[in-house]
mmCIF file of C-alpha atoms in Angstrom:
data_model
loop_
_atom_site.group_PDB
_atom_site.id
_atom_site.type_symbol
_atom_site.label_atom_id
_atom_site.label_comp_id
_atom_site.label_asym_id
_atom_site.label_seq_id
_atom_site.Cartn_x
_atom_site.Cartn_y
_atom_site.Cartn_z
ATOM 1 C CA MET A 1 -12.949 94.299 -62.361
ATOM 2 C CA ALA A 2 -10.077 91.799 -62.284
ATOM 3 C CA ARG A 3 -11.968 89.334 -64.505
ATOM 4 C CA LEU A 4 -9.523 89.014 -67.384
ATOM 5 C CA GLY A 5 -6.699 87.885 -65.106
ATOM 6 C CA LEU A 6 -9.020 85.451 -63.383
ATOM 7 C CA LEU A 7 -10.142 83.973 -66.707
ATOM 8 C CA VAL A 8 -6.569 83.440 -67.896
ATOM 9 C CA ALA A 9 -5.544 81.875 -64.578
ATOM 10 C CA LEU A 10 -8.537 79.564 -64.480
ATOM 11 C CA LEU A 11 -7.937 78.357 -67.988
ATOM 12 C CA ALA A 12 -4.296 77.679 -67.060
ATOM 13 C CA GLY A 13 -4.707 75.892 -64.533
ATOM 14 C CA CYS A 14 -15.589 67.494 -42.130
ATOM 15 C CA ALA A 15 -17.027 66.251 -39.081
ATOM 16 C CA SER A 16 -19.118 63.141 -38.499
ATOM 17 C CA ALA A 17 -20.021 63.097 -42.175
ATOM 18 C CA PRO A 18 -17.346 64.401 -44.569
ATOM 19 C CA VAL A 19 -18.316 66.832 -47.277
ATOM 20 C CA ALA A 20 -19.385 64.862 -50.341
ATOM 21 C CA PRO A 21 -18.103 66.453 -53.566
ATOM 22 C CA TYR A 22 -20.967 65.069 -55.619
ATOM 23 C CA ALA A 23 -23.433 67.008 -53.460
ATOM 24 C CA HIS A 24 -21.789 70.400 -53.902
ATOM 25 C CA PRO A 25 -23.452 72.698 -56.467
ATOM 26 C CA THR A 26 -21.386 73.342 -59.586
ATOM 27 C CA ALA A 27 -21.540 75.780 -62.482
ATOM 28 C CA ASP A 28 -23.806 73.273 -64.246
ATOM 29 C CA ASP A 29 -26.326 73.668 -61.425
ATOM 30 C CA VAL A 30 -26.352 77.458 -60.988
ATOM 31 C CA ALA A 31 -26.851 79.973 -63.797
ATOM 32 C CA PRO A 32 -25.408 83.504 -63.480
ATOM 33 C CA GLY A 33 -27.780 85.611 -61.417
ATOM 34 C CA GLU A 34 -29.089 82.579 -59.532
ATOM 35 C CA ILE A 35 -28.053 80.982 -56.252
ATOM 36 C CA ALA A 36 -27.816 77.567 -54.616
ATOM 37 C CA LEU A 37 -27.753 76.892 -50.873
ATOM 38 C CA ARG A 38 -26.300 73.700 -49.452
ATOM 39 C CA GLN A 39 -26.289 72.948 -45.724
ATOM 40 C CA ILE A 40 -22.949 71.494 -44.670
ATOM 41 C CA ARG A 41 -23.280 71.550 -40.861
ATOM 42 C CA PRO A 42 -26.105 72.417 -38.477
ATOM 43 C CA GLY A 43 -26.582 76.148 -38.820
ATOM 44 C CA VAL A 44 -24.076 76.538 -41.685
ATOM 45 C CA TRP A 45 -24.827 76.677 -45.401
ATOM 46 C CA VAL A 46 -22.604 77.248 -48.426
ATOM 47 C CA HIS A 47 -24.031 79.690 -50.953
ATOM 48 C CA VAL A 48 -22.908 79.149 -54.545
ATOM 49 C CA SER A 49 -23.238 81.707 -57.330
ATOM 50 C CA THR A 50 -21.632 81.946 -60.758
ATOM 51 C CA SER A 51 -20.334 84.471 -63.252
ATOM 52 C CA ASP A 52 -19.906 84.361 -67.011
ATOM 53 C CA LEU A 53 -16.207 85.077 -67.560
ATOM 54 C CA GLY A 54 -16.499 84.952 -71.346
ATOM 55 C CA ASN A 55 -15.662 82.342 -73.976
ATOM 56 C CA GLY A 56 -18.374 80.125 -72.557
ATOM 57 C CA LEU A 57 -16.736 79.819 -69.137
ATOM 58 C CA ILE A 58 -19.265 79.920 -66.286
ATOM 59 C CA TYR A 59 -17.368 79.790 -63.000
ATOM 60 C CA PRO A 60 -18.750 79.185 -59.480
ATOM 61 C CA SER A 61 -17.965 81.009 -56.254
ATOM 62 C CA ASN A 62 -18.584 79.972 -52.631
ATOM 63 C CA GLY A 63 -19.700 81.954 -49.604
ATOM 64 C CA LEU A 64 -21.314 81.020 -46.305
ATOM 65 C CA VAL A 65 -24.530 81.589 -44.405
ATOM 66 C CA VAL A 66 -24.080 81.075 -40.641
ATOM 67 C CA ARG A 67 -26.896 81.042 -38.109
ATOM 68 C CA ASP A 68 -26.721 83.411 -35.148
ATOM 69 C CA GLY A 69 -29.711 82.699 -32.923
ATOM 70 C CA ASP A 70 -32.759 84.130 -34.665
ATOM 71 C CA GLY A 71 -30.729 85.581 -37.541
ATOM 72 C CA VAL A 72 -27.904 84.711 -39.932
ATOM 73 C CA TRP A 73 -24.632 86.222 -41.160
ATOM 74 C CA LEU A 74 -23.263 86.068 -44.686
ATOM 75 C CA VAL A 75 -19.627 85.449 -45.508
ATOM 76 C CA ASP A 76 -19.102 87.209 -48.849
ATOM 77 C CA THR A 77 -21.820 88.497 -51.111
ATOM 78 C CA ALA A 78 -22.923 86.416 -54.033
ATOM 79 C CA TRP A 79 -21.188 87.029 -57.379
ATOM 80 C CA GLY A 80 -23.252 89.907 -58.761
ATOM 81 C CA GLU A 81 -26.148 92.073 -57.711
ATOM 82 C CA ALA A 82 -28.832 89.793 -59.174
ATOM 83 C CA ALA A 83 -27.309 86.757 -57.465
ATOM 84 C CA THR A 84 -27.085 88.621 -54.145
ATOM 85 C CA ALA A 85 -30.757 89.545 -54.383
ATOM 86 C CA ALA A 86 -31.460 85.881 -55.162
ATOM 87 C CA LEU A 87 -29.373 84.901 -52.120
ATOM 88 C CA LEU A 88 -31.515 87.055 -49.836
ATOM 89 C CA ASP A 89 -34.650 85.491 -51.331
ATOM 90 C CA ALA A 90 -33.221 81.986 -50.838
ATOM 91 C CA VAL A 91 -32.287 82.678 -47.210
ATOM 92 C CA GLU A 92 -35.828 83.906 -46.566
ATOM 93 C CA ALA A 93 -37.463 80.957 -48.343
ATOM 94 C CA GLU A 94 -35.165 78.119 -47.221
ATOM 95 C CA ILE A 95 -33.904 79.275 -43.821
ATOM 96 C CA GLY A 96 -36.530 81.797 -42.797
ATOM 97 C CA LEU A 97 -34.266 84.053 -40.735
ATOM 98 C CA PRO A 98 -33.227 87.674 -41.292
ATOM 99 C CA VAL A 99 -29.703 88.551 -42.391
ATOM 100 C CA ARG A 100 -27.937 90.527 -39.638
ATOM 101 C CA GLY A 101 -24.867 91.440 -41.661
ATOM 102 C CA ALA A 102 -22.135 90.235 -43.996
ATOM 103 C CA VAL A 103 -18.353 90.191 -44.105
ATOM 104 C CA ALA A 104 -16.299 90.439 -47.310
ATOM 105 C CA THR A 105 -13.070 88.454 -47.405
ATOM 106 C CA HIS A 106 -11.289 90.597 -50.015
ATOM 107 C CA PHE A 107 -11.859 93.298 -52.589
ATOM 108 C CA HIS A 108 -12.448 91.289 -55.804
ATOM 109 C CA ASP A 109 -15.899 91.357 -57.324
ATOM 110 C CA ASP A 110 -16.698 87.729 -56.472
ATOM 111 C CA ARG A 111 -16.642 88.829 -52.787
ATOM 112 C CA VAL A 112 -18.121 92.347 -52.841
ATOM 113 C CA GLU A 113 -20.189 92.780 -56.007
ATOM 114 C CA GLY A 114 -23.469 92.507 -54.101
ATOM 115 C CA ALA A 115 -22.509 94.960 -51.346
ATOM 116 C CA ASP A 116 -24.764 97.721 -52.660
ATOM 117 C CA VAL A 117 -27.747 95.366 -52.746
ATOM 118 C CA LEU A 118 -27.198 94.500 -49.082
ATOM 119 C CA ARG A 119 -26.719 98.154 -48.142
ATOM 120 C CA GLN A 120 -29.978 99.069 -49.880
ATOM 121 C CA ARG A 121 -31.723 96.414 -47.762
ATOM 122 C CA GLY A 122 -30.237 97.907 -44.579
ATOM 123 C CA ILE A 123 -27.719 95.063 -44.131
ATOM 124 C CA PRO A 124 -24.202 96.169 -43.136
ATOM 125 C CA VAL A 125 -21.258 94.708 -45.049
ATOM 126 C CA TYR A 126 -18.071 94.563 -42.982
ATOM 127 C CA ALA A 127 -14.519 94.430 -44.325
ATOM 128 C CA SER A 128 -11.063 95.627 -43.420
ATOM 129 C CA SER A 129 -10.196 99.226 -44.205
ATOM 130 C CA LEU A 130 -7.671 97.903 -46.744
ATOM 131 C CA THR A 131 -10.432 95.982 -48.531
ATOM 132 C CA GLN A 132 -12.536 99.137 -48.667
ATOM 133 C CA ARG A 133 -9.666 101.123 -50.175
ATOM 134 C CA LEU A 134 -8.747 98.447 -52.714
ATOM 135 C CA ALA A 135 -12.377 97.927 -53.753
ATOM 136 C CA ALA A 136 -12.781 101.665 -54.325
ATOM 137 C CA ALA A 137 -9.564 101.804 -56.350
ATOM 138 C CA GLU A 138 -10.766 98.872 -58.490
ATOM 139 C CA ASP A 139 -14.171 100.552 -58.955
ATOM 140 C CA ASN A 140 -15.843 97.589 -57.278
ATOM 141 C CA ALA A 141 -18.691 97.873 -54.798
ATOM 142 C CA VAL A 142 -17.318 99.086 -51.454
ATOM 143 C CA PRO A 143 -18.324 97.376 -48.182
ATOM 144 C CA SER A 144 -20.170 99.816 -45.954
ATOM 145 C CA ASP A 145 -18.518 99.166 -42.578
ATOM 146 C CA SER A 146 -14.876 98.880 -41.542
ATOM 147 C CA LEU A 147 -13.537 96.238 -39.152
ATOM 148 C CA ALA A 148 -10.868 97.810 -36.977
ATOM 149 C CA GLY A 149 -7.709 95.988 -35.946
ATOM 150 C CA LEU A 150 -7.119 93.748 -38.959
ATOM 151 C CA THR A 151 -3.804 95.230 -40.028
ATOM 152 C CA VAL A 152 -1.180 92.850 -38.604
ATOM 153 C CA PRO A 153 -1.003 89.167 -39.612
ATOM 154 C CA GLY A 154 -2.570 87.038 -36.911
ATOM 155 C CA THR A 155 -5.044 89.654 -35.689
ATOM 156 C CA ALA A 156 -8.698 88.687 -35.440
ATOM 157 C CA VAL A 157 -12.054 90.153 -34.449
ATOM 158 C CA ARG A 158 -15.370 88.595 -33.490
ATOM 159 C CA LEU A 159 -18.435 89.337 -35.590
ATOM 160 C CA GLY A 160 -21.506 87.607 -34.209
ATOM 161 C CA PRO A 161 -20.823 83.846 -34.345
ATOM 162 C CA LEU A 162 -17.749 84.359 -36.545
ATOM 163 C CA GLU A 163 -14.049 84.911 -35.979
ATOM 164 C CA VAL A 164 -12.578 87.031 -38.770
ATOM 165 C CA LEU A 165 -8.802 86.567 -39.124
ATOM 166 C CA TYR A 166 -6.252 88.480 -41.133
ATOM 167 C CA PRO A 167 -3.530 85.881 -41.767
ATOM 168 C CA GLY A 168 -1.379 88.146 -43.956
ATOM 169 C CA GLY A 169 -1.113 88.550 -47.692
ATOM 170 C CA GLY A 170 -2.015 85.751 -50.047
ATOM 171 C CA HIS A 171 -4.385 85.686 -53.014
ATOM 172 C CA THR A 172 -4.613 89.423 -52.309
ATOM 173 C CA ARG A 173 -2.918 91.683 -49.786
ATOM 174 C CA ASP A 174 -6.180 92.053 -47.874
ATOM 175 C CA ASN A 175 -7.542 88.493 -47.864
ATOM 176 C CA LEU A 176 -9.325 87.406 -44.693
ATOM 177 C CA VAL A 177 -10.468 83.988 -43.532
ATOM 178 C CA VAL A 178 -13.596 83.448 -41.454
ATOM 179 C CA TYR A 179 -14.078 80.681 -38.884
ATOM 180 C CA ALA A 180 -17.361 79.512 -37.384
ATOM 181 C CA PRO A 181 -16.048 77.896 -34.180
ATOM 182 C CA GLY A 182 -19.386 76.450 -33.131
ATOM 183 C CA ALA A 183 -19.508 74.402 -36.326
ATOM 184 C CA GLY A 184 -15.818 73.778 -37.057
ATOM 185 C CA VAL A 185 -16.188 75.411 -40.481
ATOM 186 C CA LEU A 186 -13.507 77.633 -42.016
ATOM 187 C CA HIS A 187 -14.183 79.811 -45.040
ATOM 188 C CA GLY A 188 -10.766 80.262 -46.622
ATOM 189 C CA GLY A 189 -11.922 82.495 -49.448
ATOM 190 C CA CYS A 190 -9.674 82.629 -52.480
ATOM 191 C CA ALA A 191 -6.579 82.135 -50.336
ATOM 192 C CA VAL A 192 -7.563 78.446 -50.239
ATOM 193 C CA HIS A 193 -7.966 76.235 -53.322
ATOM 194 C CA GLU A 194 -10.003 73.104 -53.875
ATOM 195 C CA MET A 195 -8.163 69.796 -54.263
ATOM 196 C CA ALA A 196 -8.782 69.715 -58.018
ATOM 197 C CA ARG A 197 -6.841 72.950 -58.517
ATOM 198 C CA THR A 198 -3.256 72.422 -59.664
ATOM 199 C CA HIS A 199 -2.369 76.072 -60.283
ATOM 200 C CA ALA A 200 -2.334 79.104 -57.986
ATOM 201 C CA GLY A 201 -5.007 80.757 -60.127
ATOM 202 C CA ASN A 202 -5.362 84.505 -60.463
ATOM 203 C CA VAL A 203 -2.187 85.953 -58.937
ATOM 204 C CA ALA A 204 -2.446 89.437 -60.443
ATOM 205 C CA ASP A 205 -2.979 90.950 -56.981
ATOM 206 C CA ALA A 206 -1.265 88.213 -54.968
ATOM 207 C CA ASP A 207 1.518 88.342 -52.407
ATOM 208 C CA LEU A 208 3.175 85.066 -53.382
ATOM 209 C CA ASP A 209 5.991 85.465 -50.872
ATOM 210 C CA ALA A 210 3.638 85.808 -47.891
ATOM 211 C CA TRP A 211 0.912 83.416 -49.031
ATOM 212 C CA PRO A 212 2.322 80.070 -47.764
ATOM 213 C CA GLU A 213 3.168 81.510 -44.343
ATOM 214 C CA SER A 214 -0.279 83.073 -44.116
ATOM 215 C CA LEU A 215 -1.851 79.662 -44.704
ATOM 216 C CA ARG A 216 0.445 78.047 -42.140
ATOM 217 C CA LEU A 217 -0.753 80.627 -39.632
ATOM 218 C CA VAL A 218 -4.358 79.632 -40.418
ATOM 219 C CA ARG A 219 -3.557 75.946 -40.029
ATOM 220 C CA GLU A 220 -1.863 76.525 -36.669
ATOM 221 C CA ARG A 221 -4.636 78.756 -35.350
ATOM 222 C CA TYR A 222 -7.441 76.320 -36.205
ATOM 223 C CA PRO A 223 -6.057 72.795 -35.723
ATOM 224 C CA GLU A 224 -9.545 71.550 -34.866
ATOM 225 C CA VAL A 225 -11.135 72.680 -38.145
ATOM 226 C CA GLU A 226 -13.409 70.054 -39.684
ATOM 227 C CA VAL A 227 -14.685 71.625 -42.904
ATOM 228 C CA VAL A 228 -12.711 74.029 -45.111
ATOM 229 C CA VAL A 229 -14.610 75.935 -47.789
ATOM 230 C CA PRO A 230 -12.433 77.340 -50.592
ATOM 231 C CA GLY A 231 -13.369 80.430 -52.548
ATOM 232 C CA HIS A 232 -14.216 78.280 -55.575
ATOM 233 C CA GLY A 233 -15.007 74.617 -55.966
ATOM 234 C CA TYR A 234 -15.528 71.695 -53.626
ATOM 235 C CA PRO A 235 -15.149 71.974 -49.837
ATOM 236 C CA GLY A 236 -12.949 69.540 -47.977
ATOM 237 C CA GLY A 237 -11.006 69.284 -44.739
ATOM 238 C CA ALA A 238 -7.764 70.711 -43.407
ATOM 239 C CA GLU A 239 -5.924 69.024 -46.283
ATOM 240 C CA LEU A 240 -7.016 71.944 -48.474
ATOM 241 C CA LEU A 241 -4.696 74.224 -46.497
ATOM 242 C CA ASP A 242 -1.695 71.961 -47.122
ATOM 243 C CA HIS A 243 -2.665 71.524 -50.775
ATOM 244 C CA SER A 244 -2.900 75.277 -51.239
ATOM 245 C CA ILE A 245 0.513 75.792 -49.650
ATOM 246 C CA GLU A 246 2.009 73.261 -52.058
ATOM 247 C CA ILE A 247 0.626 74.818 -55.223
ATOM 248 C CA VAL A 248 1.495 78.364 -54.130
ATOM 249 C CA GLU A 249 5.070 77.310 -53.356
ATOM 250 C CA ALA A 250 5.219 75.748 -56.814
ATOM 251 C CA ALA A 251 4.004 79.046 -58.285
ATOM 252 C CA GLN A 252 6.850 80.841 -56.525
ATOM 253 C CA GLN A 253 9.248 78.872 -58.705
ATOM 254 C CA ASP A 254 7.533 79.839 -61.983
#
């Protein structure tokens, strides 16, 4: 389940109105199995869930909810089946629109662990074929639907209101980023770190050599991005891409 490596790594180490860190839900605000929604742009919400990694460490994870007309799309499941069920309840109660589908940005359990819950509700979960294979090999929940064409760095597909980009290897070999062009919001997943992070984190499945160039490709493709949401921690702006490049390049020297 890739949790031990994540625990060790963690212990080691916008538009008209910028994202305010103090307003972003933290592990103190969200218990495991629960969910918090925070609207960051019109039609775009961050969903925050947490997991107990042991030794008293409760760690948060970010995904997105993006409006698509009279429905919404999810970027990543919540962290766990109970939290994903809570996410669906929160979307119904706070947004009031049905979930059309979801996309998983890589194979780790903080991105896919609720895939079976969504499938049981008739909600497709899209991912690259590589993510499906890696999730199955890790004995994680496997996204139900494959996105074709995401095999070469720089390739992208449209999924409702979202552009799903494969920038190349990074935090994992299969990591994707997801851009909501109508809102200027980029979900970087775990390829992108919050500003408070000073270490590359869990690199057990990483491609450290490719990671900085993958992030440069993202930066060049979306120069107009206004809000960048990392896989964990506080959102920010495009500076998160440069920050992540810096700390990954430092990790290459370790």
